[in-house]
Tab-separated table of C-alpha atoms in Angstrom:
chain	number	residue	atom	x	y	z
D	3	MET	CA	-168.570	15.272	-43.892
D	4	ALA	CA	-167.363	11.907	-42.865
D	5	THR	CA	-163.826	13.191	-42.447
D	6	LEU	CA	-164.989	16.082	-40.314
D	7	ALA	CA	-166.977	13.727	-38.194
D	8	ARG	CA	-163.954	11.518	-37.692
D	9	LEU	CA	-161.749	14.464	-36.678
D	10	GLN	CA	-164.330	15.688	-34.230
D	11	ALA	CA	-164.507	12.267	-32.738
D	12	ARG	CA	-160.706	12.189	-32.378
D	13	SER	CA	-160.323	15.785	-31.101
D	14	SER	CA	-159.968	14.772	-27.448
D	15	THR	CA	-157.346	12.194	-28.343
D	16	VAL	CA	-155.435	14.714	-30.472
D	17	GLY	CA	-155.515	17.248	-27.648
D	18	ASN	CA	-154.122	14.743	-25.213
D	19	GLN	CA	-151.349	13.687	-27.622
D	20	TYR	CA	-150.477	17.328	-28.353
D	21	TYR	CA	-150.156	18.121	-24.638
D	22	PHE	CA	-148.139	14.974	-24.033
D	23	ARG	CA	-145.747	15.709	-26.889
D	24	ASN	CA	-145.313	19.329	-25.818
D	25	SER	CA	-144.604	18.263	-22.249
D	26	VAL	CA	-141.979	15.783	-23.464
D	27	VAL	CA	-140.241	18.294	-25.822
D	28	ASP	CA	-140.010	21.170	-23.315
D	29	PRO	CA	-137.046	19.735	-21.311
D	30	PHE	CA	-135.049	19.067	-24.480
D	31	ARG	CA	-135.858	22.542	-25.767
D	32	LYS	CA	-134.649	24.107	-22.490
D	33	LYS	CA	-131.466	22.034	-22.582
D	34	GLU	CA	-130.785	23.040	-26.177
D	35	ASN	CA	-131.455	26.698	-25.305
D	36	ASP	CA	-129.062	26.570	-22.383
D	37	ALA	CA	-126.413	24.953	-24.592
D	38	ALA	CA	-126.909	27.592	-27.275
D	39	VAL	CA	-126.621	30.389	-24.661
D	40	LYS	CA	-123.401	28.882	-23.278
D	41	ILE	CA	-121.866	28.579	-26.752
D	42	GLN	CA	-122.835	32.145	-27.571
D	43	SER	CA	-121.371	33.450	-24.283
D	44	TRP	CA	-118.079	31.579	-24.843
D	45	PHE	CA	-117.781	32.838	-28.418
D	46	ARG	CA	-118.574	36.417	-27.454
D	47	GLY	CA	-116.099	36.183	-24.564
D	48	CYS	CA	-113.403	35.028	-27.002
D	49	GLN	CA	-114.222	37.932	-29.299
D	50	VAL	CA	-114.092	40.466	-26.436
D	51	ARG	CA	-110.799	39.089	-25.066
D	52	ALA	CA	-109.207	39.118	-28.508
D	53	TYR	CA	-110.327	42.684	-28.996
D	54	ILE	CA	-108.979	43.675	-25.571
D	55	ARG	CA	-105.617	42.060	-26.381
D	56	HIS	CA	-105.514	43.941	-29.642
D	57	LEU	CA	-106.310	47.196	-27.840
D	58	ASN	CA	-103.647	46.445	-25.183
D	59	ARG	CA	-101.026	45.782	-27.864
D	60	ILE	CA	-101.894	48.974	-29.674
D	61	VAL	CA	-101.850	50.995	-26.417
D	62	THR	CA	-98.425	49.493	-25.514
D	63	ILE	CA	-97.001	50.527	-28.879
D	64	ILE	CA	-98.418	54.008	-28.531
D	65	GLN	CA	-97.026	54.348	-24.989
D	66	LYS	CA	-93.608	53.083	-26.117
D	67	TRP	CA	-93.357	55.597	-28.909
D	68	TRP	CA	-94.606	58.402	-26.693
D	69	ARG	CA	-92.200	57.570	-23.847
D	70	SER	CA	-89.287	57.249	-26.272
D	71	PHE	CA	-90.190	60.667	-27.656
D	72	LEU	CA	-90.274	62.144	-24.143
D	73	GLY	CA	-86.969	60.392	-23.239
D	74	ARG	CA	-85.195	61.728	-26.332
D	75	LYS	CA	-86.494	65.178	-25.614
D	76	GLN	CA	-85.328	65.024	-21.976
D	77	TYR	CA	-81.951	63.575	-23.033
D	78	GLN	CA	-81.429	66.370	-25.561
D	79	LEU	CA	-82.292	68.893	-22.891
D	80	THR	CA	-79.861	67.268	-20.409
D	81	VAL	CA	-77.095	67.097	-23.026
D	82	GLN	CA	-77.666	70.730	-23.884
D	83	ILE	CA	-77.356	71.694	-20.189
D	84	GLN	CA	-74.206	69.554	-19.751
D	85	ARG	CA	-72.660	70.992	-22.897
D	86	ARG	CA	-73.218	74.538	-21.747
D	87	TRP	CA	-71.994	73.827	-18.182
D	88	ARG	CA	-68.849	72.052	-19.371
D	89	GLY	CA	-68.072	74.803	-21.825
D	90	TYR	CA	-68.492	77.414	-19.089
D	91	ARG	CA	-66.313	75.404	-16.672
D	92	VAL	CA	-63.531	74.854	-19.215
D	93	ARG	CA	-63.518	78.487	-20.265
D	94	LYS	CA	-63.439	79.733	-16.659
D	95	TYR	CA	-61.247	77.237	-14.806
D	96	LEU	CA	-59.204	75.047	-17.166
D	97	PHE	CA	-58.098	77.535	-19.822
D	98	ASN	CA	-58.023	80.594	-17.624
D	99	TYR	CA	-54.798	82.480	-18.451
D	100	TYR	CA	-54.452	84.280	-15.137
D	101	TYR	CA	-55.249	81.144	-13.188
D	102	LEU	CA	-52.636	79.151	-15.139
D	103	LYS	CA	-50.092	81.936	-14.689
D	104	GLU	CA	-50.624	81.952	-10.932
D	105	TYR	CA	-50.493	78.161	-10.812
D	106	LEU	CA	-47.199	78.025	-12.728
D	107	LYS	CA	-45.746	80.688	-10.440
D	108	VAL	CA	-46.643	78.646	-7.352
D	109	VAL	CA	-45.220	75.495	-8.973
D	110	SER	CA	-41.931	77.224	-9.782
D	111	GLU	CA	-41.613	78.579	-6.223
D	112	THR	CA	-42.324	75.149	-4.775
D	113	ASN	CA	-39.800	73.608	-7.168
D	114	ASP	CA	-37.133	76.108	-6.096
D	115	ALA	CA	-37.816	75.398	-2.437
D	116	ILE	CA	-37.634	71.652	-2.982
D	117	ARG	CA	-34.401	71.938	-4.982
D	118	LYS	CA	-32.872	74.123	-2.271
D	119	ALA	CA	-33.887	71.598	0.395
D	120	LEU	CA	-32.458	68.740	-1.694
D	121	GLU	CA	-29.181	70.599	-2.200
D	122	GLU	CA	-28.918	71.218	1.544
D	123	PHE	CA	-29.703	67.568	2.185
D	124	ALA	CA	-27.055	66.479	-0.347
D	125	GLU	CA	-24.480	68.793	1.260
D	126	MET	CA	-25.350	67.426	4.693
D	127	LYS	CA	-25.013	63.851	3.414
D	128	GLU	CA	-21.681	64.715	1.801
D	129	ARG	CA	-20.423	66.243	5.063
D	130	GLU	CA	-21.578	63.203	6.995
D	131	GLU	CA	-19.890	60.903	4.489
D	132	LYS	CA	-16.644	62.887	4.688
D	133	LYS	CA	-16.821	62.819	8.471
D	134	ALA	CA	-17.461	59.062	8.411
D	135	ASN	CA	-14.518	58.569	6.015
D	136	LEU	CA	-12.248	60.647	8.257
D	137	GLU	CA	-13.342	58.675	11.306
D	138	ARG	CA	-12.791	55.440	9.408
D	139	GLU	CA	-9.324	56.529	8.306
D	140	GLU	CA	-8.533	57.682	11.851
D	141	LYS	CA	-9.612	54.312	13.227
D	142	LYS	CA	-7.542	52.574	10.560
D	143	ARG	CA	-4.456	54.668	11.410
D	144	ASP	CA	-5.012	54.043	15.108
D	145	TYR	CA	-5.297	50.316	14.456
D	146	GLU	CA	-2.110	50.350	12.358
D	147	ALA	CA	-0.339	52.332	15.091
D	148	ARG	CA	-1.484	49.803	17.696
D	149	LYS	CA	-0.212	46.982	15.503
D	150	MET	CA	3.183	48.727	14.963
D	151	HIS	CA	3.544	49.881	18.573
D	152	TYR	CA	6.692	47.760	18.919
D	153	LEU	CA	8.473	50.204	16.524
D	154	LEU	CA	8.237	53.024	19.094
D	155	SER	CA	11.506	54.642	20.198
D	156	THR	CA	12.872	53.845	23.627
D	157	LYS	CA	15.551	55.435	25.792
D	158	GLN	CA	18.159	52.895	24.725
D	159	ILE	CA	17.205	52.201	21.060
D	160	PRO	CA	15.585	54.769	18.747
D	161	GLY	CA	12.765	53.729	16.428
D	162	ILE	CA	12.753	53.692	12.641
D	163	TYR	CA	10.535	56.804	12.498
D	164	ASN	CA	12.982	58.886	14.590
D	165	SER	CA	15.679	59.610	12.015
D	166	PRO	CA	18.532	62.095	12.800
D	167	PHE	CA	18.291	63.553	9.300
D	168	ARG	CA	14.847	65.005	9.906
D	169	LYS	CA	14.241	68.397	11.422
D	170	GLU	CA	11.160	67.097	13.194
D	171	PRO	CA	10.053	63.609	14.181
D	172	ASP	CA	7.889	61.635	11.776
D	173	PRO	CA	4.121	61.936	12.451
D	174	TRP	CA	3.979	58.184	12.888
D	175	GLU	CA	6.348	58.518	15.847
D	176	LEU	CA	3.842	60.768	17.596
D	177	GLN	CA	0.998	58.450	16.570
D	178	LEU	CA	2.837	55.493	18.080
D	179	GLN	CA	3.360	57.449	21.314
D	180	LYS	CA	-0.393	58.133	21.609
D	181	ALA	CA	-1.573	54.632	20.643
D	182	LYS	CA	-1.842	51.696	22.989
D	183	PRO	CA	-0.384	48.302	22.086
D	184	LEU	CA	-2.765	45.871	20.443
D	185	THR	CA	-3.600	42.914	22.611
D	186	HIS	CA	-4.938	39.705	21.162
D	187	ARG	CA	-8.010	38.287	22.784
D	188	ARG	CA	-7.616	34.913	24.288
D	189	PRO	CA	-10.178	32.365	23.178
D	190	LYS	CA	-12.732	31.631	25.813
D	191	VAL	CA	-12.454	28.147	27.237
D	192	LYS	CA	-15.820	26.502	27.556
D	193	GLN	CA	-16.319	25.117	31.002
D	194	LYS	CA	-17.357	21.532	31.073
D	195	ASP	CA	-20.540	20.624	32.875
D	196	SER	CA	-19.895	18.942	36.159
D	197	THR	CA	-21.537	15.580	36.339
D	198	SER	CA	-20.502	14.596	39.831
D	199	LEU	CA	-22.987	12.982	42.153
D	200	THR	CA	-22.752	15.772	44.731
D	201	ASP	CA	-23.597	18.486	42.201
D	202	TRP	CA	-26.480	16.449	40.893
D	203	LEU	CA	-27.905	15.938	44.385
D	204	ALA	CA	-27.399	19.648	45.225
D	205	CYS	CA	-29.283	20.629	42.024
D	206	THR	CA	-26.350	22.791	40.824
D	207	SER	CA	-25.716	20.830	37.664
D	208	THR	CA	-27.424	21.632	34.375
D	209	ARG	CA	-28.304	17.973	34.003
D	210	SER	CA	-30.256	17.873	37.255
D	211	PHE	CA	-33.474	18.830	35.499
D	212	PRO	CA	-34.864	17.533	32.198
D	213	ARG	CA	-34.499	19.791	29.193
D	214	SER	CA	-37.194	20.572	26.650
D	215	GLU	CA	-36.391	22.362	23.408
D	216	ILE	CA	-39.935	23.638	22.787
D	217	LEU	CA	-42.296	24.407	25.661
D	218	PRO	CA	-45.935	23.408	25.183
D	219	PRO	CA	-48.538	26.179	24.837
D	220	ILE	CA	-50.087	27.420	28.065
D	221	ASN	CA	-53.659	28.394	27.220
D	222	ARG	CA	-54.247	26.221	24.179
D	223	LYS	CA	-57.037	23.687	24.351
D	224	GLN	CA	-56.904	20.438	22.469
D	225	CYS	CA	-59.346	20.284	19.573
D	226	GLN	CA	-62.079	17.725	19.996
D	227	GLY	CA	-62.243	15.031	17.390
D	228	PRO	CA	-59.808	12.852	15.416
D	229	PHE	CA	-57.325	15.674	14.601
D	230	ARG	CA	-53.567	15.374	14.206
D	231	ASP	CA	-51.080	17.152	16.428
D	232	ILE	CA	-50.447	20.800	15.421
D	233	THR	CA	-46.647	20.379	15.466
D	234	GLU	CA	-46.902	17.500	13.012
D	235	VAL	CA	-49.233	19.504	10.756
D	236	LEU	CA	-46.921	22.554	10.789
D	237	GLU	CA	-43.880	20.383	10.112
D	238	GLN	CA	-45.596	18.816	7.128
D	239	ARG	CA	-46.842	22.200	5.867
D	240	TYR	CA	-43.504	24.028	6.079
D	241	ARG	CA	-41.218	21.189	5.095
D	242	PRO	CA	-38.558	22.065	2.474
D	243	LEU	CA	-39.280	21.564	-1.174
D	244	GLU	CA	-38.028	18.316	-2.670
D	245	PRO	CA	-37.783	18.920	-6.411
D	246	THR	CA	-37.862	16.043	-8.803
D	247	LEU	CA	-34.843	14.913	-10.811
D	248	ARG	CA	-36.199	16.613	-13.919
D	249	VAL	CA	-36.433	19.970	-12.132
D	250	ALA	CA	-33.238	19.662	-10.068
D	251	GLU	CA	-30.978	18.844	-13.001
D	252	PRO	CA	-30.603	21.219	-15.971
D	253	ILE	CA	-31.692	20.210	-19.441
D	254	ASP	CA	-28.169	20.337	-20.914
D	255	GLU	CA	-26.603	18.260	-18.115
D	256	LEU	CA	-25.183	15.731	-20.599
D	257	LYS	CA	-23.632	18.477	-22.707
D	258	LEU	CA	-22.050	20.129	-19.673
D	259	ALA	CA	-20.689	16.796	-18.455
D	260	ARG	CA	-19.089	16.147	-21.838
D	261	GLU	CA	-17.497	19.607	-21.878
D	262	GLU	CA	-16.165	19.105	-18.327
D	263	LEU	CA	-14.689	15.719	-19.285
D	264	ARG	CA	-13.112	17.237	-22.391
D	265	ARG	CA	-11.656	20.084	-20.294
D	266	GLU	CA	-10.163	17.653	-17.759
D	267	GLU	CA	-8.581	15.581	-20.546
D	268	TRP	CA	-7.129	18.747	-22.074
D	269	LEU	CA	-5.533	19.744	-18.740
D	270	GLN	CA	-3.750	16.395	-18.542
D	271	ASN	CA	-2.268	16.722	-22.031
D	272	VAL	CA	1.411	17.702	-22.273
D	273	ASN	CA	1.301	18.580	-25.962
D	274	ASP	CA	-1.721	19.930	-27.784
D	275	ASN	CA	-0.494	18.813	-31.193
D	276	MET	CA	-2.210	15.735	-32.503
D	277	PHE	CA	0.025	12.656	-32.828
D	278	LEU	CA	0.148	11.531	-36.449
D	279	PRO	CA	2.588	8.588	-36.711
D	280	PHE	CA	1.806	7.784	-40.360
D	281	SER	CA	2.015	11.356	-41.669
D	282	SER	CA	5.075	12.874	-43.304
D	283	TYR	CA	4.301	16.593	-43.094
D	284	HIS	CA	6.786	17.151	-40.236
D	285	LYS	CA	9.790	15.498	-41.933
D	286	ASN	CA	10.808	18.667	-43.750
D	287	GLU	CA	10.847	20.786	-40.585
D	288	LYS	CA	14.279	21.959	-39.443
D	289	TYR	CA	15.401	20.938	-35.976
D	290	ILE	CA	15.979	23.913	-33.703
D	291	PRO	CA	18.246	23.066	-30.756
D	292	SER	CA	17.653	24.664	-27.398
D	293	MET	CA	19.792	27.492	-25.998
D	294	HIS	CA	21.194	25.172	-23.365
D	295	LEU	CA	22.693	22.876	-26.013
D	296	SER	CA	23.572	25.494	-28.642
D	297	SER	CA	25.763	27.620	-26.310
D	298	LYS	CA	29.493	27.725	-27.068
D	299	TYR	CA	30.296	27.087	-23.402
D	300	GLY	CA	28.576	23.740	-23.491
D	301	PRO	CA	25.916	22.269	-21.245
D	302	VAL	CA	26.316	22.639	-17.497
D	303	SER	CA	26.099	19.488	-15.468
D	304	CYS	CA	23.414	19.324	-12.849
D	305	LYS	CA	25.904	17.882	-10.352
D	306	GLU	CA	27.980	21.061	-10.265
D	307	GLN	CA	27.071	23.794	-7.827
D	308	PHE	CA	25.437	26.972	-9.022
D	309	ARG	CA	28.185	29.264	-7.667
D	310	SER	CA	31.186	27.144	-8.662
D	311	GLU	CA	33.923	28.987	-10.578
D	312	ASN	CA	35.820	27.726	-13.550
D	313	PRO	CA	38.591	30.186	-14.636
D	314	LYS	CA	39.084	28.330	-17.916
D	315	LYS	CA	35.639	29.463	-19.109
D	316	TRP	CA	36.100	33.125	-18.233
D	317	ILE	CA	35.874	35.608	-21.083
D	318	CYS	CA	38.683	37.790	-19.727
D	319	ASP	CA	41.374	37.373	-17.076
D	320	LYS	CA	40.243	40.331	-14.942
D	321	ASP	CA	37.812	39.979	-12.071
D	322	PHE	CA	34.557	41.909	-11.771
D	323	GLN	CA	34.846	45.441	-10.332
D	324	THR	CA	32.258	47.517	-8.457
D	325	VAL	CA	31.115	50.615	-10.311
D	326	LEU	CA	28.980	52.403	-7.631
D	327	PRO	CA	30.315	53.291	-4.160
D	328	SER	CA	28.721	51.964	-0.995
D	329	PHE	CA	25.981	53.888	0.866
D	330	GLU	CA	27.275	55.929	3.791
D	331	LEU	CA	23.922	55.769	5.526
D	332	PHE	CA	24.221	52.007	5.914
D	333	SER	CA	27.674	52.355	7.428
D	334	LYS	CA	26.363	54.878	10.022
D	335	TYR	CA	23.330	52.788	10.964
D	336	GLY	CA	23.000	52.485	14.749
D	337	LYS	CA	25.694	55.121	15.517
D	338	LEU	CA	24.235	58.600	14.837
D	339	TYR	CA	20.573	58.098	15.783
D	340	SER	CA	19.118	60.476	18.337
D	341	LYS	CA	17.517	59.568	21.596
D	342	ALA	CA	13.815	58.967	21.975
D	343	GLY	CA	11.967	62.052	20.739
D	344	GLN	CA	15.065	64.247	20.454
D	345	ILE	CA	17.092	65.271	17.386
D	346	VAL	CA	20.929	65.542	17.786
């Protein structure tokens, strides 16, 4: 009973403490609830996103396999259509017997026409070449006739081509009559430029005005800025190549120089045999005298004339006799020739 009385006496105090404690705990409880809700939402979001990624991966795989299946099916269909079209085209156009026969016929006709045209062209070229050769030979004969025009017959002296032993004159005689004598061109004398004071004042001399080898451009503007002159740039760009000594000279220059020196020394040698003063291989060789010294008539002195006669050295006492008679034509030269263009 005493305990109950004490509790009843403290009931108001307990109520106040209970309310105070509950009012203090409520904010912490709300904070913990909010934290728990946030953690749960984050975790569930992670679960949902992972599941969505898994579904996306699975859907991608399924789509890939399905599209590959459709692509293979479409490719097989396309290949089947191409195969049938190509087979039809080859059978109809490429390996068509009648088409090939007609094509070969046209090719043979074209070939015959081209060969005929080429033969005509070759004949025309051959005719032109023959005509050119004839014209060249005619010009050559005309030039020779002009050079030998001095051999033409005159009224007093007949020419060498107008022989009395011919029934008709030589063709060259007629050619000489048609040709004109060849005249040599005189070299042109270069007139000297007059440098007199009167010509200079009258502006008739070439030295009255200054000369310029290269005229400057008319409508060319000078580039602005520190640029070099265009003539200097072009001269430097197109200057001749200056090869180095290694490129200009061949690799075997020393060998070639030695061979050239050896060749020059060989040209100066009188005897190619090597001089061996201490060898005895040539002692057993027999001396062969020259024909000039081994003759029974003896050597001829250089002081004597070539056509001198010595009767003591003749083989026989008789003099030389002529075997063939003289030519009668040479004895009648200048006596029985005809006049110019006429045969006696």
